[in-house]
Amino acid sequence: MDQKWWKEAVIYQIYPRSFQDSNGDGVGDLAGITRRLDYLKELGVDAVWISPFYKSPNDDNGYDISDYRAIMDEFGTMEDFDTLQREMHKRGIRLIVDLVVNHTSDEHPWFLESKKSRENPYRDFYIWRDPKDGKEPNNWTSFFSGSTWEYSPETGQYYLHIFSKKQPDLNWENPKVRQEVYDIMRFWIDKGADGFRLDVASMYSKREGLPDGQATGGYIGGEHYQNGPRIHEFFREMHDNVLSKYPEVMTVGETSGVTVEEAKKYAGFGRQEMNMVFQFEHTELGYTDGDKFRVHKVKLSEFKAILSKWQTQLQDVAWNSLYLTNHDQPRSVSRWGDPGKYRVESAKMLYTMLLTQQGTPYIYQGDELGMTNASFSSIDDYQDIQIRNAWQERVVEGGEDPGEMLEAIAYIGRDNARTPMQWDDTKNAGFTSSTPWLKINENYREINAKKALADPDSIFFYMQKLIRLRHEHLVAVYGDFTEYEPQNEALYIYNRSLDGQNLLVVLNFTKDAQDFSLPEDIRPVKSRLYISNYENNDELRSRRLRPYEAAAYLWTAQEGSDV
Ligand code: ISL
Ligand code: CA
């Protein structure tokens, strides 16, 4: 057990545009975050990851950066950043910043130069190709619809963009690009950053020749740029150049398309690449032919199989990260729990799971309140470029059924988690004094922070307790993981164990009562309740679980040991 702060930490993700507006323009900002730090301190999180706050034309809400060393106008000034980081550190909260370097904005000075001429010194900062038979150089499709290629008449070539055409991909083959990235990292470490979340970290290395992808229902071409040929070399170089000099700085890679085998390389102990990765298998569960807007129902056993696989296979070799949602996913209670009658119970149950598995847990803003999907009724209410482009391609141009598409968006679309934080029951939920950039969920009078802080049984205080317990009991962080009854379609049952200390977790994923029988090899001589979302007695035994009940017990089989 190699103890590290980032293994024991619970991290909170802030999407700044939607967290707190401080100046009445309808957009969240850095000063707004500073105002709410005591709230985060009360929740008890150790670190905060803030989605991009750099200068950006906002084609993709800050994931398109035009200056890596300046603050987005709408979010404030560098002084606001300095204050924020100082106030965070004063409270013992670490700061993780987002590093978006698979691509820049097309308004970044590098790209403005690059597109001018084939001889420009910045030409090789991006990926340019000649047309093929007068058309795009290959068949790859963008995460935001259409081709990944955009024609640039100035020079008669196409440039690659895996995301929007305003997000040209950087050419990581060029060592100058990599040195620029390392400089940006040093800049933010000097400014007070304690870590980096590496945006689309699995996609920097594209296969030579950029061959056509296999046509499937999802995004075409991924096999040629996800976990590409030089990716691990790049991360070792990043480590040598930057991270090795700052051993306390943590890194988490957002690695779509990562397999367990690849994750062991990115986040393997002693490999000196990054500390942990976000894997995508559970979030992409049910995507029909890889298409996120066609999600079919899945069984609980499939969901459990993925999470348990990541638990057991990374154990002792690599570190995991744990998340139920983020700014790209629907709300966790809407996707995996019950956003209706059992909203509170199921939200607590889901986070009991997240905070009792091995890996570093990430709580996305508003999930501590049990916020739900946006439930907008019109396409005009959505702002997300992915949603809008998919609508244009499928409904407007493709003639697909608008009702079905709206339903798919309401279930899986990225704006579901981007509606503003619900702070109180006043107009605009205390988020802003004017019109919010994205509509506030109509349920804010029922679901808000003010109400949660006045209710000792709220999801907020339950999460606070889960965080405190995780800090007190290392078995929850480092314990080995063993699953029971993987085929059970109602209950998720697992045990964590560390040095004779055990934590048994039982989670009911249904709205019905379910019988739990104590696994045969679990014979506690002593046990006590760790946490539950219902009133419970204090010993571990077979019994009936109520709807969405979660119960976790500390126990030992050793005579004379304490729990
Ligand atoms: O939304 C997704 C699935 O359709 C995700 O796969 C997402 O596009 C992917 O994880 C990359 O996400 C990250 O990079 C994007 C940005 O739009 C996302 O917000 C960011 O988290 C481009 O920078
Ligand atoms: Ca503002």
XYZ file of C-alpha atoms and ligand atoms in Angstrom:
587
model
C 0.000 0.000 0.000
C 1.786 3.052 -1.316
C -0.061 5.972 0.256
C -0.562 9.111 -1.824
C -2.707 12.175 -1.217
C -4.437 11.763 -4.560
C -5.452 8.188 -3.762
C -7.092 9.251 -0.501
C -8.644 12.433 -1.856
C -12.252 12.987 -2.840
C -12.384 15.404 -5.766
C -15.217 17.763 -6.684
C -15.699 18.887 -10.275
C -16.824 22.428 -11.052
C -18.196 23.458 -14.423
C -17.532 27.191 -13.960
C -20.083 28.461 -16.460
C -22.848 26.887 -14.363
C -21.609 27.144 -10.786
C -22.131 30.696 -9.507
C -22.513 34.011 -11.298
C -21.089 36.893 -9.268
C -21.675 39.887 -11.550
C -25.139 39.361 -12.955
C -24.325 38.525 -16.573
C -25.947 35.101 -16.381
C -22.653 33.226 -16.619
C -20.813 31.606 -13.724
C -17.323 32.935 -13.013
C -14.211 32.555 -10.875
C -15.291 35.081 -8.256
C -18.497 33.055 -7.921
C -16.497 29.942 -7.127
C -14.509 31.822 -4.478
C -17.784 32.878 -2.881
C -18.850 29.250 -2.523
C -15.650 27.748 -1.132
C -17.027 27.442 2.393
C -19.810 25.274 0.995
C -17.210 22.930 -0.521
C -15.218 22.984 2.703
C -18.340 21.925 4.565
C -18.913 19.078 2.136
C -15.381 18.002 2.980
C -13.772 17.519 -0.438
C -9.980 17.541 -0.670
C -9.553 18.948 -4.153
C -11.523 20.713 -6.846
C -11.115 20.171 -10.564
C -12.330 23.195 -12.505
C -13.265 22.731 -16.159
C -11.454 25.170 -18.519
C -11.467 28.852 -17.570
C -8.981 30.080 -20.196
C -9.526 32.574 -23.000
C -11.888 31.022 -25.484
C -14.396 31.929 -28.171
C -16.629 29.329 -26.488
C -17.561 27.169 -29.412
C -17.372 24.281 -26.923
C -17.662 26.151 -23.611
C -13.973 26.686 -23.024
C -12.694 23.378 -24.439
C -11.552 25.494 -27.388
C -8.721 27.627 -26.036
C -7.285 30.685 -27.782
C -4.840 31.665 -25.000
C -3.610 29.136 -22.448
C -2.223 31.812 -20.146
C -5.213 34.132 -19.914
C -8.631 33.917 -18.238
C -11.831 33.788 -20.276
C -13.372 37.287 -20.337
C -16.690 36.046 -18.997
C -15.016 34.262 -16.076
C -13.011 37.250 -14.800
C -9.347 38.178 -14.567
C -6.019 36.650 -13.583
C -6.451 38.465 -10.277
C -9.689 36.562 -9.716
C -7.777 33.364 -10.359
C -5.028 34.312 -7.900
C -7.635 35.043 -5.247
C -9.442 31.793 -5.931
C -6.345 29.641 -5.658
C -5.209 31.467 -2.518
C -8.612 31.043 -0.851
C -8.734 27.376 -1.812
C -5.310 26.686 -0.387
C -6.163 28.610 2.768
C -8.956 26.089 3.278
C -6.735 23.120 2.520
C -8.420 22.418 -0.823
C -6.173 21.526 -3.763
C -6.748 22.814 -7.270
C -6.828 20.647 -10.375
C -6.898 22.537 -13.671
C -8.033 21.259 -17.051
C -5.321 20.870 -19.692
C -6.884 20.847 -23.163
C -4.044 20.149 -25.558
C -5.320 17.630 -28.054
C -6.547 20.716 -29.910
C -6.687 24.494 -29.627
C -9.248 26.990 -30.777
C -9.037 27.964 -34.445
C -8.616 31.485 -33.032
C -5.402 30.560 -31.223
C -2.446 32.566 -32.663
C -0.711 29.286 -33.597
C -3.595 28.290 -35.835
C -4.046 31.784 -37.272
C -0.401 31.548 -38.362
C -0.597 27.917 -39.405
C -3.383 28.395 -41.883
C -1.691 31.361 -43.639
C 0.701 29.388 -45.822
C 2.293 25.976 -46.241
C 5.659 27.517 -45.375
C 4.561 29.215 -42.175
C 6.696 28.244 -39.146
C 3.498 27.146 -37.376
C 2.240 25.034 -40.278
C 3.380 21.835 -38.548
C 1.629 22.676 -35.298
C -1.516 21.198 -36.833
C -2.413 18.285 -39.079
C -2.779 19.354 -42.711
C -3.436 17.045 -45.657
C -4.114 17.345 -49.368
C -7.573 16.523 -50.657
C -8.081 12.929 -51.779
C -9.916 12.729 -55.123
C -11.064 16.279 -54.493
C -12.571 15.340 -51.133
C -11.670 14.802 -47.462
C -8.384 12.933 -46.856
C -10.180 10.076 -45.032
C -13.567 8.944 -43.704
C -13.187 9.851 -40.035
C -16.221 11.415 -38.357
C -16.190 14.045 -35.654
C -17.579 13.661 -32.107
C -19.643 16.694 -33.054
C -21.071 15.301 -36.365
C -19.802 15.406 -39.918
C -16.272 14.881 -41.174
C -13.167 15.492 -39.016
C -11.744 17.516 -41.928
C -12.253 21.145 -42.817
C -11.049 22.626 -46.099
C -8.940 25.758 -45.860
C -9.004 27.722 -49.151
C -5.914 29.804 -48.255
C -3.652 26.823 -48.898
C -5.886 24.269 -50.600
C -5.504 21.705 -47.822
C -7.695 20.210 -45.135
C -6.980 20.332 -41.377
C -7.998 17.650 -38.898
C -10.487 18.320 -36.091
C -11.782 15.375 -34.069
C -14.162 17.767 -32.326
C -15.664 20.919 -33.841
C -14.123 22.662 -36.830
C -13.217 25.421 -34.384
C -11.040 22.889 -32.498
C -8.162 21.941 -34.847
C -6.055 19.017 -33.559
C -2.503 19.811 -32.578
C 0.253 17.822 -34.240
C 1.916 15.969 -31.358
C 4.479 14.508 -33.766
C 6.047 17.970 -33.729
C 8.423 18.242 -30.731
C 7.857 22.016 -30.634
C 4.184 21.437 -29.887
C 5.073 19.148 -27.008
C 7.526 21.656 -25.548
C 4.822 24.333 -25.700
C 2.496 22.025 -23.759
C 5.124 21.416 -21.079
C 5.616 25.182 -20.774
C 1.905 25.677 -20.243
C 1.975 23.035 -17.513
C 4.883 24.752 -15.731
C 3.066 28.064 -15.995
C 0.000 26.733 -14.146
C 2.032 24.856 -11.562
C 3.782 28.150 -10.829
C 0.360 29.793 -10.559
C -0.670 27.302 -7.879
C -2.176 24.306 -9.679
C -1.847 21.008 -7.773
C -2.777 18.807 -10.678
C -4.107 18.429 -14.209
C -7.091 16.768 -15.745
C -5.859 15.914 -19.235
C -8.617 16.402 -21.790
C -9.002 13.562 -24.340
C -5.576 12.328 -23.298
C -5.881 9.098 -25.272
C -6.070 10.866 -28.631
C -2.817 12.814 -29.049
C -1.078 10.189 -31.181
C -2.573 9.562 -34.621
C -1.584 6.538 -36.680
C 0.825 7.330 -39.492
C -0.883 7.728 -42.844
C -4.224 8.476 -41.145
C -5.942 5.437 -42.720
C -9.701 5.168 -43.192
C -11.618 3.909 -40.171
C -13.991 0.997 -40.064
C -17.475 2.291 -40.694
C -19.674 1.691 -37.659
C -22.665 3.457 -36.128
C -20.455 5.460 -33.774
C -17.603 7.825 -34.533
C -15.514 6.503 -37.429
C -11.723 6.378 -37.147
C -11.205 6.038 -33.407
C -9.051 2.944 -33.756
C -6.439 5.128 -35.470
C -6.142 7.820 -32.818
C -7.325 6.348 -29.510
C -4.353 4.891 -27.604
C -2.296 5.573 -30.748
C 1.214 4.308 -31.502
C 3.257 6.979 -29.679
C 0.865 7.865 -26.864
C 2.800 6.234 -24.024
C 6.057 7.685 -25.276
C 4.446 11.151 -25.147
C 3.303 10.697 -21.567
C 6.677 9.445 -20.428
C 8.219 12.483 -22.046
C 5.706 14.764 -20.280
C 6.644 13.059 -17.033
C 10.390 13.443 -17.633
C 10.083 17.074 -18.663
C 7.567 18.306 -16.121
C 5.913 15.952 -13.679
C 9.057 14.278 -12.357
C 10.052 17.683 -10.996
C 6.796 18.107 -9.087
C 6.089 14.802 -7.353
C 3.029 16.203 -5.503
C 1.284 17.299 -8.704
C -1.354 14.789 -9.794
C -2.647 13.904 -13.259
C -5.826 12.237 -14.390
C -6.246 11.447 -18.050
C -9.617 11.528 -19.742
C -9.102 8.486 -21.939
C -12.071 7.582 -24.063
C -11.600 4.208 -25.734
C -9.274 3.009 -22.987
C -9.207 -0.706 -22.205
C -8.035 -2.233 -18.944
C -4.807 -3.258 -20.669
C -4.177 0.286 -21.895
C -5.075 1.758 -18.504
C -2.392 -0.387 -16.913
C 0.070 1.463 -19.124
C -1.251 5.008 -18.633
C -1.726 4.690 -14.890
C 0.482 1.735 -14.015
C 2.498 2.045 -10.806
C 6.091 2.824 -11.691
C 5.341 3.532 -15.384
C 5.720 7.294 -14.895
C 3.008 8.400 -17.254
C -0.020 9.692 -15.319
C -1.633 8.890 -11.962
C -5.039 7.653 -13.077
C -7.475 7.586 -15.970
C -11.173 8.087 -16.510
C -12.432 5.008 -18.312
C -15.657 5.192 -20.355
C -17.073 1.668 -20.420
C -19.888 2.203 -17.940
C -20.940 5.524 -19.453
C -21.080 4.026 -22.952
C -23.052 1.020 -21.798
C -26.144 0.569 -23.946
C -24.944 2.775 -26.830
C -26.366 0.908 -29.816
C -23.503 0.325 -32.313
C -21.537 2.957 -30.432
C -24.166 5.641 -31.076
C -24.750 7.698 -27.940
C -28.122 8.968 -29.151
C -29.474 5.425 -29.441
C -29.199 3.966 -25.968
C -30.905 0.685 -25.159
C -31.730 -0.751 -21.767
C -29.029 -2.742 -20.025
C -29.043 -5.229 -17.204
C -27.595 -4.439 -13.806
C -25.265 -7.406 -14.214
C -23.662 -5.710 -17.245
C -23.108 -2.494 -15.331
C -21.645 -4.350 -12.355
C -19.416 -6.473 -14.580
C -17.727 -3.364 -15.945
C -17.177 -1.654 -12.610
C -15.997 -4.861 -10.945
C -13.631 -5.640 -13.796
C -11.964 -2.247 -13.354
C -11.776 -2.887 -9.619
C -10.113 -6.278 -9.746
C -7.903 -5.841 -12.787
C -6.221 -2.609 -11.767
C -5.722 -3.781 -8.200
C -2.027 -3.685 -7.199
C -0.918 -2.596 -10.696
C -2.567 0.740 -11.470
C -4.844 3.324 -9.898
C -8.477 3.811 -10.838
C -10.742 6.840 -10.872
C -14.414 6.652 -10.043
C -17.176 8.779 -11.483
C -20.881 8.533 -12.186
C -21.209 11.693 -14.195
C -19.451 14.860 -15.332
C -20.182 17.785 -17.645
C -20.432 15.404 -20.662
C -22.902 12.960 -19.119
C -26.485 13.011 -17.895
C -27.156 13.317 -14.160
C -26.254 10.192 -12.211
C -29.600 9.842 -10.466
C -31.428 10.153 -13.802
C -29.219 7.585 -15.521
C -28.628 4.966 -12.830
C -31.109 5.720 -10.046
C -34.684 6.944 -9.801
C -35.130 10.690 -10.378
C -38.744 10.423 -9.141
C -40.085 8.845 -5.966
C -36.768 7.449 -4.727
C -34.554 10.308 -5.828
C -33.004 10.852 -2.417
C -32.587 7.153 -1.570
C -31.155 6.246 -4.961
C -28.750 9.204 -5.085
C -27.406 8.190 -1.676
C -27.169 4.568 -2.789
C -25.182 5.479 -5.914
C -22.690 7.587 -4.020
C -22.345 4.892 -1.360
C -21.057 2.778 -4.223
C -18.760 5.466 -5.587
C -17.171 6.172 -2.212
C -16.665 2.544 -1.211
C -14.779 1.346 -4.266
C -11.046 1.427 -4.951
C -9.894 4.508 -6.850
C -10.231 8.255 -6.496
C -13.886 9.370 -6.418
C -15.063 12.427 -8.350
C -18.278 14.192 -7.350
C -19.768 16.381 -10.055
C -21.305 19.691 -8.935
C -24.963 19.409 -7.956
C -24.863 15.643 -7.538
C -24.503 16.304 -3.799
C -28.007 17.779 -4.059
C -29.381 15.001 -6.214
C -29.921 17.322 -9.162
C -31.716 15.659 -12.098
C -31.638 15.864 -15.900
C -32.684 19.129 -17.506
C -35.986 17.851 -18.973
C -36.220 20.619 -21.557
C -39.162 20.348 -23.926
C -37.705 22.143 -26.942
C -34.495 21.757 -28.906
C -34.075 25.550 -28.651
C -33.435 25.231 -24.916
C -30.234 23.269 -25.532
C -26.912 25.042 -26.090
C -24.418 22.177 -26.400
C -22.609 22.022 -29.738
C -22.762 18.231 -29.752
C -26.540 18.271 -29.286
C -27.143 21.064 -31.792
C -24.938 19.537 -34.483
C -26.451 16.078 -34.021
C -29.936 17.590 -34.309
C -28.976 19.424 -37.494
C -27.428 16.305 -39.052
C -30.086 13.803 -38.036
C -33.369 15.669 -37.831
C -33.033 18.778 -40.009
C -30.925 17.190 -42.772
C -31.479 13.487 -42.131
C -35.247 13.527 -41.646
C -35.141 11.486 -38.440
C -38.073 11.682 -36.041
C -37.753 14.886 -33.947
C -39.703 13.461 -31.000
C -37.437 10.445 -30.721
C -34.325 12.562 -30.985
C -35.581 14.967 -28.306
C -36.195 11.995 -26.055
C -32.688 10.675 -26.667
C -31.203 14.089 -25.894
C -33.256 14.400 -22.723
C -31.837 11.051 -21.635
C -28.182 11.291 -22.621
C -27.351 14.837 -23.825
C -24.509 16.804 -22.257
C -26.601 19.816 -21.217
C -28.415 17.655 -18.671
C -25.542 18.112 -16.260
C -24.800 21.684 -17.301
C -27.935 23.420 -16.023
C -26.949 25.972 -13.371
C -26.366 25.013 -9.737
C -29.492 25.260 -7.642
C -28.456 27.252 -4.589
C -31.825 28.333 -3.201
C -35.504 28.803 -4.043
C -35.329 32.432 -5.138
C -35.673 33.466 -8.779
C -32.945 31.809 -10.911
C -32.091 29.527 -7.997
C -29.544 31.958 -6.549
C -27.286 31.239 -9.520
C -27.650 34.628 -11.180
C -29.600 37.864 -10.863
C -30.265 37.986 -14.616
C -31.065 35.473 -17.342
C -28.911 32.345 -17.009
C -26.948 31.228 -20.099
C -28.719 27.846 -19.913
C -32.174 27.366 -18.420
C -32.433 26.394 -14.782
C -34.143 23.114 -14.012
C -37.723 23.799 -13.002
C -37.370 21.670 -9.891
C -35.033 24.170 -8.182
C -37.632 25.138 -5.568
C -37.595 21.537 -4.361
C -33.965 20.697 -5.007
C -31.466 23.287 -3.818
C -28.482 23.751 -1.525
C -30.244 25.949 0.983
C -32.824 23.272 1.616
C -30.175 20.538 1.781
C -28.164 22.432 4.372
C -31.253 22.774 6.556
C -32.030 19.052 6.486
C -29.797 16.635 8.437
C -31.086 13.760 6.273
C -30.173 15.426 2.993
C -28.022 13.897 0.293
C -25.484 16.643 1.033
C -24.949 15.533 4.624
C -24.951 11.879 3.621
C -22.134 12.615 1.170
C -20.325 14.624 3.812
C -20.451 11.533 6.017
C -19.283 9.233 3.206
C -16.298 11.527 2.627
C -15.448 11.686 6.329
C -15.691 7.894 6.669
C -13.451 7.379 3.674
C -10.843 9.589 5.291
C -11.120 7.642 8.557
C -11.086 4.121 7.145
C -8.283 3.285 4.779
C -10.004 0.004 3.901
C -12.417 2.077 1.775
C -9.485 3.525 -0.174
C -6.957 0.716 -0.418
C -8.885 -2.457 0.444
C -8.917 -5.407 -1.975
C -12.200 -5.869 -3.823
C -14.231 -9.084 -3.993
C -17.640 -9.255 -5.610
C -20.497 -11.609 -4.687
C -23.441 -12.764 -6.824
C -22.374 -10.990 -10.036
C -25.519 -12.370 -11.757
C -27.889 -10.799 -9.233
C -30.022 -8.317 -11.231
C -31.098 -6.332 -8.174
C -28.226 -6.198 -5.709
C -24.583 -5.176 -5.999
C -22.635 -6.922 -3.239
C -18.923 -6.566 -2.609
C -16.364 -6.711 0.126
C -13.238 -4.630 0.633
C -10.487 -5.950 2.850
C -7.263 -4.587 4.255
C -5.150 -6.146 6.984
C -7.987 -8.153 8.511
C -10.350 -5.186 8.429
C -13.359 -5.599 6.105
C -16.055 -3.442 4.574
C -19.059 -5.249 3.143
C -21.297 -3.197 0.853
C -24.826 -4.134 -0.273
C -26.689 -1.922 -2.729
C -30.244 -2.348 -3.924
C -30.560 -0.972 -7.464
C -34.337 -1.499 -7.643
C -37.509 0.103 -6.335
C -38.579 -3.193 -4.789
C -37.615 -4.899 -1.557
C -34.850 -7.468 -2.090
C -33.491 -10.281 0.037
C -29.835 -10.281 0.830
C -28.158 -13.376 2.196
C -24.784 -13.186 3.782
C -22.173 -14.843 1.535
C -20.949 -18.156 2.917
C -17.357 -17.152 3.410
C -18.284 -14.075 5.372
C -18.463 -15.003 9.033
C -18.094 -11.892 11.152
C -17.182 -12.272 14.799
C -17.761 -8.596 15.134
C -19.462 -6.049 12.851
C -20.970 -2.616 12.904
C -22.788 -0.359 10.513
C -20.533 1.906 8.434
C -23.300 3.819 6.693
C -26.824 3.333 5.390
C -29.408 5.484 3.651
C -32.159 4.002 5.872
C -32.499 3.473 9.621
C -30.605 0.292 10.301
C -29.496 -1.938 13.135
C -25.871 -2.452 13.865
C -24.894 -5.919 12.761
C -24.160 -7.597 9.493
C -26.589 -10.419 8.736
C -28.937 -11.727 6.050
C -32.037 -9.591 5.714
C -34.409 -7.749 3.426
C -33.320 -4.493 1.801
C -35.765 -1.684 1.124
C -36.055 0.218 -2.208
C -32.670 1.574 -3.279
C -31.277 0.740 0.133
C -27.544 0.935 0.652
C -25.893 -0.606 3.674
C -22.206 -0.963 4.397
C -20.659 -2.699 7.393
C -17.236 -2.870 8.919
C -16.523 -6.391 10.080
C -13.776 -8.743 11.167
C -13.431 -12.503 11.347
C -10.547 -12.291 13.778
C -11.328 -13.091 17.395
C -10.401 -10.163 19.624
C -10.088 -7.629 16.763
C -11.999 -4.406 16.767
C -13.978 -2.884 13.922
O -19.527 13.517 -25.053
C -18.901 12.530 -25.287
C -19.437 11.388 -25.989
O -20.162 11.747 -27.107
C -17.566 12.352 -24.802
O -17.053 11.223 -25.367
C -16.640 13.539 -25.047
O -16.823 14.085 -26.288
C -15.225 13.083 -24.916
O -15.136 12.477 -23.684
C -14.268 14.242 -24.927
O -14.600 15.134 -23.912
C -13.742 16.196 -23.628
O -13.242 16.845 -24.763
C -14.185 17.527 -25.588
C -15.132 18.412 -24.788
O -16.206 18.778 -25.604
C -15.649 17.715 -23.561
O -16.454 18.581 -22.796
C -14.469 17.224 -22.793
O -14.806 16.668 -21.550
C -13.377 18.349 -26.530
O -12.437 19.102 -25.827
Ca -20.665 36.230 -14.388
